[in-house]
Tab-separated table of C-alpha atoms in Angstrom:
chain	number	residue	atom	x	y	z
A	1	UNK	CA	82.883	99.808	80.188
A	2	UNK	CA	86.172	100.380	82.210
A	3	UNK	CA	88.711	97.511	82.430
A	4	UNK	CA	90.529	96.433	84.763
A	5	UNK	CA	92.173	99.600	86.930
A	6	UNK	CA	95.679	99.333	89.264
A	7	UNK	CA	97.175	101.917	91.704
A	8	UNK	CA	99.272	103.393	91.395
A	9	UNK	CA	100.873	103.521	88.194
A	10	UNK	CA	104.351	103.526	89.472
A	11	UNK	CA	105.910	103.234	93.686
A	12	UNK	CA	109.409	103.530	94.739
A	13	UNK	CA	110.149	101.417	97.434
A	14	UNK	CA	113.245	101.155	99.830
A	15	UNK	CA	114.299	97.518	100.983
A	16	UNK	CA	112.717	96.437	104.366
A	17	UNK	CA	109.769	98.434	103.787
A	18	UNK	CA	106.109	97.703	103.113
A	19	UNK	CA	103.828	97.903	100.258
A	20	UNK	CA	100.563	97.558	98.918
A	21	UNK	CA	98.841	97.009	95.341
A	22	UNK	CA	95.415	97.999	94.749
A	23	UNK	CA	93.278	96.556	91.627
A	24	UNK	CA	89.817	96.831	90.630
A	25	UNK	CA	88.382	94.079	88.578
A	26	UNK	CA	85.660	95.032	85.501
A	27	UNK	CA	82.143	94.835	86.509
A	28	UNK	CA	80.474	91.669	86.910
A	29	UNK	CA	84.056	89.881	87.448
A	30	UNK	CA	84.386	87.561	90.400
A	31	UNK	CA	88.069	86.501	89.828
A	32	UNK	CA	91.133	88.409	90.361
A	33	UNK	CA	94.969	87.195	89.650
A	34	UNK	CA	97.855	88.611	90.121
A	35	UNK	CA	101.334	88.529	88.660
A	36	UNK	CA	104.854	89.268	88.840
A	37	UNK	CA	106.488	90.015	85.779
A	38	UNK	CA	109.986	91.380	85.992
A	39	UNK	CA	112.109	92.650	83.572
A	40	UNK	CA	112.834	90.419	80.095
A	41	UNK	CA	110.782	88.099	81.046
A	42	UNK	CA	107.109	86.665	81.366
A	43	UNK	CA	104.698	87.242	84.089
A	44	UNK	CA	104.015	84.725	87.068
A	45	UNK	CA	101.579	83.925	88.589
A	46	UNK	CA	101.142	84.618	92.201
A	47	UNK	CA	97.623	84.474	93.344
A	48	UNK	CA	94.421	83.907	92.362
A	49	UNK	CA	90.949	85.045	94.639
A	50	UNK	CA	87.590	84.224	93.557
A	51	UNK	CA	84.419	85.450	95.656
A	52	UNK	CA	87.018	86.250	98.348
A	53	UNK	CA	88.790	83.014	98.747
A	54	UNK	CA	92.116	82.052	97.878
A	55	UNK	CA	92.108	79.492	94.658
A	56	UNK	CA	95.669	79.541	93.865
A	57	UNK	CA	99.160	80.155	94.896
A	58	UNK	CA	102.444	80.543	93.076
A	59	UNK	CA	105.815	80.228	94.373
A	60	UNK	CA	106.104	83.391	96.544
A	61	UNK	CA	108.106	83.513	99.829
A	62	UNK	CA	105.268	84.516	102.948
A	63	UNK	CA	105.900	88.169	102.135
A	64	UNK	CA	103.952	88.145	99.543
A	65	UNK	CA	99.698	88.212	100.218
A	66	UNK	CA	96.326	89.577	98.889
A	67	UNK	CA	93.110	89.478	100.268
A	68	UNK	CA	89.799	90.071	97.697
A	69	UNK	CA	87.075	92.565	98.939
A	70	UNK	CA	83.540	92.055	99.125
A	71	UNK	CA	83.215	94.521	96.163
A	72	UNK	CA	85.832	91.854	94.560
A	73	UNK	CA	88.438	94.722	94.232
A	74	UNK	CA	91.757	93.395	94.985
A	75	UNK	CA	94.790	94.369	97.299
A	76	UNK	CA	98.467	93.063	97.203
A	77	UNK	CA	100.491	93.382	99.934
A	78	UNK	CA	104.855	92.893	100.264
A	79	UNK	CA	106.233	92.785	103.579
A	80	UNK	CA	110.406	93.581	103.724
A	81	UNK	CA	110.620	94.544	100.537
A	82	UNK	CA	113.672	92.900	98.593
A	83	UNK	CA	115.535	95.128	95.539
A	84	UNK	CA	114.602	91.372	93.624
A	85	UNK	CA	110.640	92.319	93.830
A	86	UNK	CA	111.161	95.353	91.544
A	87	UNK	CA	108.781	94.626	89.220
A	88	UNK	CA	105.679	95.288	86.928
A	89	UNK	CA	102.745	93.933	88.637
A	90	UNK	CA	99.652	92.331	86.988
A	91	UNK	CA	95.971	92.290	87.907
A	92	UNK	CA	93.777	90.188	86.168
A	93	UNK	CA	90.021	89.443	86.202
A	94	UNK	CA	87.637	87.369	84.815
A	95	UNK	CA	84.213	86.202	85.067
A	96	UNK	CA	85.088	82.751	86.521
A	97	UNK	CA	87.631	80.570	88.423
A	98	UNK	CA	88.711	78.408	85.589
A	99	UNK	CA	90.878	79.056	82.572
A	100	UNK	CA	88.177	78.701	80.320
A	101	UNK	CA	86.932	82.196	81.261
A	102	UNK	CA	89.056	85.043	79.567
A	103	UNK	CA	91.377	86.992	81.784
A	104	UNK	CA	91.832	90.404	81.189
A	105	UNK	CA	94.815	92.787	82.348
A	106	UNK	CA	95.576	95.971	83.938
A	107	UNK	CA	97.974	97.928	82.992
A	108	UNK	CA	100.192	97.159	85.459
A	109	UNK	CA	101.498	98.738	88.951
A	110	UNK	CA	105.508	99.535	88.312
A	111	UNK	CA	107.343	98.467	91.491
A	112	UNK	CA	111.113	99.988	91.835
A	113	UNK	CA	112.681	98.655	95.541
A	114	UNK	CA	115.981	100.796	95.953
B	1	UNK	CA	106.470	70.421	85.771
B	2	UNK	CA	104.190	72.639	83.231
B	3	UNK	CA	106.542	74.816	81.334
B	4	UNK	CA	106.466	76.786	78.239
B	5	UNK	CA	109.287	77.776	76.164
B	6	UNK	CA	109.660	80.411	73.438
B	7	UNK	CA	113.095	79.655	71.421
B	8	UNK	CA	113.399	83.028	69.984
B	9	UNK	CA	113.915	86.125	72.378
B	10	UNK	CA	113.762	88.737	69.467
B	11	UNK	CA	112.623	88.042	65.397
B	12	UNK	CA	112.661	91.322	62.995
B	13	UNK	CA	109.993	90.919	60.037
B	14	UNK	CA	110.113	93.533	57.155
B	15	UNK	CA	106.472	95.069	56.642
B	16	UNK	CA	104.138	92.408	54.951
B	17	UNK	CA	106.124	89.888	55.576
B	18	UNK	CA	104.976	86.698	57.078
B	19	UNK	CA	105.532	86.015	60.861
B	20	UNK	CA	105.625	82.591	62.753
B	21	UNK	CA	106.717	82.499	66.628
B	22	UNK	CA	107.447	79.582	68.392
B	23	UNK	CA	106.111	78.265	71.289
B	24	UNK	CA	106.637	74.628	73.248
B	25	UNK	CA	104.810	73.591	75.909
B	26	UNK	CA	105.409	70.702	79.042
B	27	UNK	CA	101.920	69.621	80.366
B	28	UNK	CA	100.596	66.623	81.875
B	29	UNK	CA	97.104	66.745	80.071
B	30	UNK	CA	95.573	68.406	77.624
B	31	UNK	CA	96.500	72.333	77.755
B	32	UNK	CA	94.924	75.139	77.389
B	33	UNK	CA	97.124	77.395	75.385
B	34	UNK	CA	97.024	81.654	74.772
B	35	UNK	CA	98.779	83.885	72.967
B	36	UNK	CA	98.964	86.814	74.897
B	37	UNK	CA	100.360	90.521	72.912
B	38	UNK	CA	102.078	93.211	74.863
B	39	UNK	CA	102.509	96.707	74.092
B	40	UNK	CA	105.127	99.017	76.177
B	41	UNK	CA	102.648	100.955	78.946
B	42	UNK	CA	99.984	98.654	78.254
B	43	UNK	CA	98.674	95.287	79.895
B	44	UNK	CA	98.557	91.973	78.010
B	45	UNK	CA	96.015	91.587	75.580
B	46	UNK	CA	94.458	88.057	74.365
B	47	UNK	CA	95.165	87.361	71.104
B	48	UNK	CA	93.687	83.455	70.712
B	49	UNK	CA	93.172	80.258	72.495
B	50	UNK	CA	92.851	77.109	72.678
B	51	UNK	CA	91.131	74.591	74.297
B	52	UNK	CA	90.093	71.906	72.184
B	53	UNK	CA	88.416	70.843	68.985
B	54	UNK	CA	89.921	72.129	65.658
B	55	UNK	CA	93.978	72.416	65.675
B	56	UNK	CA	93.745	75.821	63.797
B	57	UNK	CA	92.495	78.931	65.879
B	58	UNK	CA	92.084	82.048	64.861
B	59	UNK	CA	92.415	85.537	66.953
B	60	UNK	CA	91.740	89.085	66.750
B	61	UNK	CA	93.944	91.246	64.677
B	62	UNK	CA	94.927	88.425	61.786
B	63	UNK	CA	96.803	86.050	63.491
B	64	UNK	CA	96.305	82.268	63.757
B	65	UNK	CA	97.735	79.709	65.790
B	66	UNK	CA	97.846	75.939	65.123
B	67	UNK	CA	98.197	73.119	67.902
B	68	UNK	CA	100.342	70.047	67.168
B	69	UNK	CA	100.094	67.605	69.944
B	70	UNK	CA	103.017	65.859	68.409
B	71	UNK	CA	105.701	68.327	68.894
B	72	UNK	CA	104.185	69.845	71.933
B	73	UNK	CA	103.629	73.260	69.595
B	74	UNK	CA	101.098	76.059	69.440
B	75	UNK	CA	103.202	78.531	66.841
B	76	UNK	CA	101.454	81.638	66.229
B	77	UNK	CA	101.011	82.927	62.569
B	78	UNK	CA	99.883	86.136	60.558
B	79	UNK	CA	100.226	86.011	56.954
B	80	UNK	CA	101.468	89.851	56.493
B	81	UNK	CA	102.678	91.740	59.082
B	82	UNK	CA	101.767	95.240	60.086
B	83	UNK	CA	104.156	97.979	61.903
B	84	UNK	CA	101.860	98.046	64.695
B	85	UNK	CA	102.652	94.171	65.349
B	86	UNK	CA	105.850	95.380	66.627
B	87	UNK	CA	105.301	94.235	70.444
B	88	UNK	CA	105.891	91.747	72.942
B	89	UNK	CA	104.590	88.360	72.462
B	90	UNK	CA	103.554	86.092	75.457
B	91	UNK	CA	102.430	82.304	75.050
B	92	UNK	CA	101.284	80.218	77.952
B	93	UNK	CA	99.677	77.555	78.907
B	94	UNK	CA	96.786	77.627	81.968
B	95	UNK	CA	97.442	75.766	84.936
B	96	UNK	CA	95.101	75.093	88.157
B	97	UNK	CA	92.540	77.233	88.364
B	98	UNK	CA	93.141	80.863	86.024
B	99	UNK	CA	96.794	80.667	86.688
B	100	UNK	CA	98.737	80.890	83.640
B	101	UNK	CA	102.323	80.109	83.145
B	102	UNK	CA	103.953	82.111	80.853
B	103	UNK	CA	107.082	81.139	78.586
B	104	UNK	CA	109.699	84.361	78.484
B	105	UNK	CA	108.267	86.128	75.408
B	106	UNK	CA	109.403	87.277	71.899
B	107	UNK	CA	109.807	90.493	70.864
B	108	UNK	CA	108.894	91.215	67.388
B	109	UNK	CA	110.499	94.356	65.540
B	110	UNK	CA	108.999	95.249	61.967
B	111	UNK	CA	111.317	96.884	59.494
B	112	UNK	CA	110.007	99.009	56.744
């Protein structure tokens, strides 16, 4: 079975501009996270969708939003990018809204805002 | 607030040694704690978790964690380490919902 899929694998960015993330969750998945993690240090956590509602929100200016597909693919979207949003970003899914269901990763989307 | 810390940014092991990273955690309740592993190009992988019942949990690839309640703790183990250990290693605790917040990581370097 495939896991959990991002695109692209890397986007160069210019401040001020726009940008989107796309992530497809494994089969049979229902939730989808995402994450900031930026260089040295850990990921965090920015939203969470399950069956296309918003569960969850991190601390993320109004630039930052998602939406979750009927399919329950996943899109992340930047407005005015900032050269502080460079960053790896993280898709995860899982079968459930709670943490007692086992998130798994992407590999990542890398995010470089010159 | 829920926090997690991780007191050592980067711990070298020689080959077959044994490892122990730290891990302290600031929660309200009861936590659910992870140990999350990441490779360079690659996403994070679970290694363990907890959620309640017996204080000693075991994960995938050797390694063992152990909750202590009493010093806020959940310090992962593995009794002899391999050079493919050499990674990043995340521990976090989950909040509302699947969020998880992470503490900064540790990177591990094995020596031969």
């Amino acid at each position: 079975d495939a896991g959990v899929t991002q695109s692209p694998t890397h986007l160069i960015k210019t401040r001020g501009q726009h940008v989107t993330l796309r992530c497809s969750p494994i089969s049979g998945h229902k939730s989808v996270s995402w994450y900031q993690q930026v260089l040295g240090q850990g990921p965090q956590f920015i939203f969470q969708y399950y069956e296309k509602e918003e569960r969850g929100r991190g601390n993320f200016p109004d630039r930052f939003s998602a939406r979750q597909f009927p399919n329950y693919s996943s899109e992340l979207n930047v407005n005015a990018l900032l050269l502080g949003d460079s960053a790896l970003y993280l898709c995860a899914s899982s079968l459930g809204a709670t943490a007692y269901n086992e998130q798994f990763f992407g590999p990542g989307t890398r995010l470089t805002v010159l | 607030a829920q926090s997690v810390t991780q007191p050592d940014i980067h711990i070298t092991v020689s080959e077959g040694a044994s490892l122990e990273l730290r891990c302290n955690y600031s929660y309200g309740a009861t936590p659910y704690l992870f140990w999350y592993v990441q490779s360079p190009g690659q996403g994070l992988q679970l290694l363990l978790k907890y959620f309640s019942g017996d204080t000693l949990v075991q994960g995938i690839k050797g390694f063992e964690a152990e909750f202590k309640r009493s010093q806020s703790s959940f310090n992962l183990r593995k009794p002899s380490v391999h050079w493919s250990d050499a990674a990043e290693y995340f521990c976090a605790v989950g909040a509302q919902g699947t969020a998880l917040i992470f503490g900064k990581g540790t990177t591990l370097s094995v020596s031969s």
